Coordinates of C-alpha atoms in Angstrom, one line a residue:
M1 CA -32.9 -15.2 -54.3
K2 CA -30.3 -12.4 -54.2
K3 CA -32.6 -10.2 -52.2
L4 CA -33.2 -12.9 -49.7
S5 CA -29.5 -13.5 -49.4
L6 CA -28.8 -9.8 -48.8
T7 CA -31.5 -9.6 -46.1
F8 CA -30.2 -12.7 -44.4
Y9 CA -26.6 -11.2 -44.5
L10 CA -27.8 -7.9 -43.0
F11 CA -29.6 -9.8 -40.3
I12 CA -26.5 -11.8 -39.4
L13 CA -24.5 -8.5 -39.3
A14 CA -27.0 -7.0 -37.0
M15 CA -27.0 -10.0 -34.7
M16 CA -23.2 -10.0 -34.5
S17 CA -23.2 -6.3 -33.7
C18 CA -25.7 -6.8 -30.9
L19 CA -23.7 -9.7 -29.5
A20 CA -20.5 -7.6 -29.6
Q21 CA -22.2 -4.8 -27.7
N22 CA -23.4 -7.2 -25.0
T23 CA -20.2 -9.1 -24.5
F24 CA -16.6 -8.2 -23.8
T25 CA -13.3 -10.0 -23.6
N26 CA -10.4 -9.8 -21.2
P27 CA -8.0 -8.2 -20.8
L28 CA -9.6 -4.7 -20.7
L29 CA -6.3 -3.0 -21.6
S30 CA -3.1 -4.5 -23.0
S31 CA -1.2 -3.4 -19.9
G32 CA -2.1 -2.0 -16.4
A33 CA -0.9 -3.2 -13.1
D34 CA -2.8 -2.6 -9.8
P35 CA -6.2 -1.8 -11.3
W36 CA -8.6 0.2 -9.3
V37 CA -12.2 1.3 -10.1
I38 CA -15.0 3.2 -8.4
Y39 CA -18.5 3.8 -9.7
H40 CA -19.9 7.2 -9.0
N41 CA -22.9 9.1 -10.4
G42 CA -23.3 6.8 -13.5
Y43 CA -19.6 6.7 -14.4
Y44 CA -16.7 4.3 -13.7
Y45 CA -13.5 6.0 -12.8
Y46 CA -10.5 3.8 -13.3
T47 CA -6.8 4.1 -12.5
N48 CA -3.7 1.8 -12.5
S49 CA 0.0 2.1 -11.8
T50 CA 2.0 4.0 -14.5
G51 CA 5.1 4.6 -12.3
S52 CA 5.5 8.3 -13.3
N53 CA 2.2 10.0 -12.8
L54 CA -1.5 9.6 -11.8
V55 CA -4.1 9.0 -14.5
I56 CA -7.9 8.6 -14.4
W57 CA -10.0 6.9 -17.1
K58 CA -13.8 7.8 -17.2
T59 CA -16.4 5.6 -18.8
K60 CA -20.0 4.6 -18.7
R61 CA -19.0 1.0 -19.3
I62 CA -15.9 -0.4 -17.5
T63 CA -15.6 -3.0 -20.3
D64 CA -15.1 -0.1 -22.8
L65 CA -12.0 1.0 -20.9
N66 CA -9.9 1.0 -24.1
K67 CA -12.1 3.7 -25.6
A68 CA -12.5 5.7 -22.4
E69 CA -11.7 9.4 -21.8
K70 CA -8.5 9.6 -19.8
K71 CA -6.5 12.4 -18.2
V72 CA -3.2 12.8 -16.3
I73 CA -4.4 14.5 -13.2
W74 CA -1.0 14.9 -11.5
T75 CA 2.7 14.6 -12.2
P76 CA 5.0 14.9 -9.2
P77 CA 7.7 17.6 -9.1
V78 CA 11.2 16.3 -9.7
G79 CA 13.7 15.9 -6.9
T80 CA 11.3 15.1 -4.0
T81 CA 10.6 12.0 -1.8
H82 CA 7.6 11.2 -4.0
S83 CA 8.9 11.9 -7.5
K84 CA 9.3 8.3 -8.7
E85 CA 7.9 4.8 -8.6
L86 CA 4.3 5.9 -8.1
W87 CA 2.5 2.6 -7.3
A88 CA -1.0 1.4 -6.8
P89 CA -3.1 4.6 -7.0
E90 CA -6.6 4.5 -5.6
L91 CA -9.4 7.0 -6.1
H92 CA -12.0 7.4 -3.3
F93 CA -14.9 9.7 -2.8
L94 CA -15.0 10.5 1.0
Q95 CA -16.9 13.2 2.9
G96 CA -17.9 15.0 -0.3
K97 CA -14.5 15.2 -1.9
W98 CA -12.2 13.1 -4.1
Y99 CA -9.0 11.6 -2.7
M100 CA -6.2 9.9 -4.7
Y101 CA -4.0 7.7 -2.5
F102 CA -0.7 6.2 -3.8
A103 CA 2.8 5.1 -2.8
A104 CA 5.9 6.8 -4.1
D105 CA 9.7 7.2 -3.4
D106 CA 12.7 9.1 -4.6
G107 CA 13.9 6.3 -6.9
D108 CA 15.0 4.0 -4.0
N109 CA 12.4 1.4 -3.1
N110 CA 13.5 1.5 0.5
H111 CA 12.1 5.0 0.8
H112 CA 8.5 4.1 -0.4
R113 CA 5.8 5.9 1.7
L114 CA 2.1 6.8 1.2
Y115 CA 0.7 10.1 -0.1
V116 CA -2.6 11.6 -0.9
L117 CA -4.2 14.3 -3.1
E118 CA -7.6 16.0 -2.7
N119 CA -10.1 17.5 -5.2
A120 CA -13.4 19.2 -4.3
S121 CA -14.8 19.0 -7.9
A122 CA -17.8 16.8 -8.6
D123 CA -15.9 15.2 -11.5
P124 CA -12.4 14.0 -10.6
L125 CA -11.2 14.8 -14.2
Q126 CA -12.1 18.4 -13.5
G127 CA -11.1 20.9 -10.9
E128 CA -7.8 21.2 -9.1
W129 CA -5.9 18.4 -7.4
T130 CA -4.1 19.5 -4.3
F131 CA -1.2 17.6 -2.8
K132 CA -2.0 17.0 0.9
G133 CA 1.3 15.3 1.6
Q134 CA 2.4 12.1 3.2
I135 CA -0.1 10.0 5.1
G136 CA 0.7 7.3 7.7
D137 CA 1.2 6.4 11.3
S138 CA 3.9 7.7 13.6
T139 CA 6.3 4.9 12.9
N140 CA 6.9 6.2 9.4
K141 CA 8.0 2.8 8.1
W142 CA 8.2 1.6 4.5
A143 CA 4.7 1.4 3.1
I144 CA 2.8 0.7 -0.2
D145 CA -0.6 -0.4 -1.5
V146 CA -2.8 2.0 0.5
S147 CA -6.6 1.8 0.6
A148 CA -9.3 3.5 2.7
F149 CA -12.7 2.5 3.9
E150 CA -15.5 3.5 6.2
N151 CA -17.2 1.2 8.8
K152 CA -19.8 2.3 11.4
G153 CA -19.0 6.0 10.7
Q154 CA -15.2 5.5 11.3
L155 CA -12.6 5.9 8.5
Y156 CA -9.8 3.4 8.3
L157 CA -6.5 3.2 6.4
I158 CA -5.0 -0.2 5.4
W159 CA -1.7 -0.8 3.7
A160 CA 1.3 -3.1 3.2
G161 CA 4.5 -2.4 5.1
W162 CA 7.6 -3.5 6.9
E163 CA 7.8 -4.1 10.6
G164 CA 11.3 -2.5 10.7
D165 CA 13.5 -0.7 8.3
T166 CA 14.8 -3.5 6.1
N167 CA 13.2 -5.6 3.4
G168 CA 12.4 -9.2 4.0
Q169 CA 8.7 -9.4 4.7
Q170 CA 5.6 -7.4 3.9
N171 CA 2.6 -7.3 6.4
I172 CA -0.9 -5.8 6.3
Y173 CA -1.5 -2.9 8.7
I174 CA -4.6 -1.0 9.7
A175 CA -5.1 2.4 11.5
K176 CA -8.0 4.8 12.3
M177 CA -8.3 8.1 10.4
K178 CA -9.4 11.5 11.8
D179 CA -10.1 12.6 8.2
P180 CA -9.3 11.3 4.7
Y181 CA -5.7 12.6 5.0
T182 CA -4.8 12.2 8.7
V183 CA -4.1 8.9 10.6
S184 CA -5.3 9.1 14.2
S185 CA -4.1 5.9 15.8
Q186 CA -1.1 3.6 15.9
R187 CA -0.8 1.0 13.2
V188 CA -1.9 -2.6 14.0
K189 CA -0.6 -5.6 12.1
I190 CA -3.5 -7.8 11.1
S191 CA -1.8 -10.2 8.6
S192 CA 1.6 -11.7 8.0
P193 CA 2.6 -14.5 5.5
E194 CA 2.2 -17.7 7.4
Y195 CA 1.0 -20.4 5.0
P196 CA 3.2 -21.9 2.3
W197 CA 1.2 -20.4 -0.6
E198 CA 2.0 -16.9 0.9
K199 CA 5.7 -17.5 0.9
Y200 CA 6.8 -17.9 -2.7
G201 CA 9.3 -15.1 -2.9
D202 CA 12.8 -16.1 -4.1
L203 CA 14.7 -13.2 -5.7
H204 CA 17.6 -13.5 -8.0
D205 CA 19.3 -10.1 -8.0
D206 CA 21.9 -8.5 -5.8
K207 CA 19.8 -5.4 -5.0
N208 CA 17.3 -7.3 -2.8
P209 CA 17.3 -10.0 -0.2
A210 CA 17.4 -13.6 -1.4
H211 CA 13.8 -14.1 -0.4
V212 CA 10.9 -11.9 0.6
N213 CA 7.5 -13.1 2.0
V214 CA 4.6 -10.9 0.9
N215 CA 1.2 -9.9 2.0
E216 CA 0.1 -6.7 0.1
G217 CA -2.6 -5.0 -1.8
P218 CA -5.3 -5.1 0.9
E219 CA -8.9 -4.3 -0.3
I220 CA -12.1 -4.3 1.7
L221 CA -15.2 -6.1 0.5
K222 CA -18.5 -5.6 2.4
H223 CA -21.4 -8.1 2.4
G224 CA -24.2 -7.9 4.9
N225 CA -22.7 -7.5 8.3
K226 CA -19.4 -9.0 7.3
L227 CA -16.1 -7.5 6.2
F228 CA -13.6 -9.3 4.0
L229 CA -10.1 -8.1 3.5
I230 CA -8.8 -9.5 0.3
Y231 CA -5.0 -9.3 -0.1
S232 CA -2.3 -10.4 -2.5
A233 CA 0.1 -13.0 -1.2
S234 CA 3.6 -14.2 -2.4
G235 CA 5.9 -12.2 -4.6
C236 CA 4.4 -10.6 -7.7
W237 CA 7.6 -11.7 -9.5
T238 CA 6.4 -15.3 -9.1
D239 CA 3.6 -17.2 -10.9
Y240 CA 2.2 -18.0 -7.5
Y241 CA 0.9 -14.5 -6.7
A242 CA -2.6 -15.1 -5.4
L243 CA -5.4 -13.6 -3.4
G244 CA -5.9 -14.5 0.3
M245 CA -8.8 -13.4 2.6
L246 CA -9.3 -12.1 6.2
S247 CA -12.8 -12.1 7.6
T248 CA -14.5 -10.2 10.5
S249 CA -17.8 -8.8 11.6
A250 CA -18.6 -5.2 10.9
N251 CA -19.4 -4.9 14.7
S252 CA -15.9 -6.1 15.8
N253 CA -13.0 -4.0 16.9
L254 CA -11.1 -3.7 13.6
L255 CA -7.9 -2.6 15.4
D256 CA -7.8 -5.9 17.3
A257 CA -5.8 -8.4 15.3
A258 CA -7.7 -11.2 17.0
S259 CA -10.9 -10.0 15.3
W260 CA -9.6 -11.0 11.9
R261 CA -9.7 -14.7 10.8
K262 CA -7.4 -15.7 7.9
S263 CA -8.6 -18.4 5.4
P264 CA -6.1 -21.2 5.2
E265 CA -6.2 -21.5 1.4
P266 CA -6.0 -18.8 -1.4
V267 CA -9.4 -17.6 -2.6
F268 CA -8.2 -16.8 -6.2
K269 CA -5.0 -18.2 -7.8
Q270 CA -3.3 -19.0 -11.1
S271 CA -5.0 -21.1 -13.7
P272 CA -2.4 -22.6 -16.1
E273 CA -5.2 -24.4 -18.0
N274 CA -6.8 -21.0 -18.7
G275 CA -3.5 -19.3 -19.4
V276 CA -3.7 -17.0 -16.4
Y277 CA -0.7 -16.5 -14.1
A278 CA -0.1 -14.4 -11.0
P279 CA -3.6 -13.0 -10.6
G280 CA -3.8 -10.4 -7.9
H281 CA -3.9 -6.8 -6.7
N282 CA -7.6 -6.5 -7.2
S283 CA -10.5 -4.1 -6.6
F284 CA -14.3 -4.6 -6.6
F285 CA -17.2 -3.0 -8.3
K286 CA -21.0 -3.3 -8.8
S287 CA -22.7 -3.5 -12.2
P288 CA -24.5 -0.3 -13.2
N289 CA -27.9 -1.8 -12.1
G290 CA -26.3 -2.6 -8.7
K291 CA -27.2 -6.3 -8.7
E292 CA -24.0 -7.9 -9.8
D293 CA -20.6 -8.2 -8.0
W294 CA -17.4 -8.0 -10.0
I295 CA -13.7 -8.4 -9.3
L296 CA -11.1 -6.4 -11.2
Y297 CA -7.5 -7.7 -11.1
H298 CA -4.3 -7.9 -13.0
A299 CA -2.6 -11.0 -14.3
N300 CA -0.1 -12.4 -16.8
S301 CA -0.8 -14.5 -19.8
K302 CA 2.4 -16.5 -19.7
P303 CA 4.5 -18.0 -16.9
G304 CA 7.6 -16.2 -15.8
Q305 CA 6.4 -12.7 -16.8
G306 CA 6.8 -11.3 -13.3
C307 CA 6.0 -7.7 -12.2
G308 CA 6.4 -5.9 -15.5
H309 CA 4.2 -4.3 -18.2
D310 CA 2.8 -7.7 -19.2
R311 CA 0.4 -7.5 -16.3
S312 CA -3.1 -6.5 -17.7
P313 CA -6.4 -5.7 -16.1
R314 CA -9.2 -8.2 -16.2
A315 CA -12.8 -8.3 -14.9
Q316 CA -15.2 -11.1 -14.1
K317 CA -18.4 -11.6 -12.1
F318 CA -18.3 -13.4 -8.8
T319 CA -20.9 -15.0 -6.5
W320 CA -21.4 -15.6 -2.8
N321 CA -21.2 -18.8 -0.8
K322 CA -23.9 -19.9 1.7
D323 CA -21.8 -18.7 4.6
G324 CA -21.8 -15.2 3.1
S325 CA -18.2 -15.3 1.9
P326 CA -17.2 -14.4 -1.7
N327 CA -16.7 -17.1 -4.3
F328 CA -14.3 -15.7 -7.0
G329 CA -14.1 -19.0 -9.0
V330 CA -11.1 -19.3 -11.2
P331 CA -9.5 -16.7 -13.5
L332 CA -11.1 -16.9 -16.9
K333 CA -9.4 -17.2 -20.3
A334 CA -8.3 -14.1 -22.2
G335 CA -10.4 -13.6 -25.3
E336 CA -13.4 -15.5 -24.0
P337 CA -16.7 -13.6 -24.7
L338 CA -18.3 -12.6 -21.4
P339 CA -21.6 -10.8 -20.7
V340 CA -21.1 -7.1 -19.9
P341 CA -22.1 -5.9 -16.4
A342 CA -25.9 -5.6 -16.3
E343 CA -27.3 -2.2 -16.9

């Protein structure tokens, strides 16, 4: 009887271990705003905002992020225009080299601009990262949340910025690129806050305007012959931070604002019943077998937590609607066991 009990106990332990290896729970890290991930040659390379430097995590399983190898790949020199408030870094592999895009300033948010680093190593945790300098269009206006993508052989840069030189509204802009560190066209505004759900933005401090309308964090999602630009709307300091969507054809003129159609409702928003608030600033990735689509985003676990260190990265699988548009569902509860991305 004792032998049978021991055998049964070991079986239960083995089953629990197997289940643990095939499931994960959100959040992936206890803190990490503006999460970005890219899958390349069998590894996930992840980064998020730290504010003071640029860090890359490397892992076979994105859901094992808390155990991943990580490395500070660059710390800015002091006393420059890009020494402080490093926000929303993104790692891209373009034209055979690695590029890290980010926003930074000198300690004054009004001076935020976009910058880029380059690395020719096969592994972005190895080799030398070279600072290529500021990247942007000729207007040189305030800019954050930069991303790059390729369509029909042409590189594009997208970002959030101000129309003028004072805070009050953030828009989404696009421009063509000559190479991964050179913009070759004028910027074109393709989205501004227009619906009520994009305009939650009251501020309560004397260093900023009383209210700011926000479109930011643009990310491209490709599906078939369609392009979707998923962006974050409303202030991250509110619980109403949410994801909106622009849609267009891959064959359209992407620098024509009329080519982009905005969805009238958010495509991903807070779920108080699941304890998820202010979900946004996302990226996308495929499962290792290439068959599943996943969204990676940050969110708060309680109302009123704002834009601070309480924001944590979370991942969940999404599907596609009959019209070819993404269906992100609702943000899932923290601590809920989910199947790992299919290998």
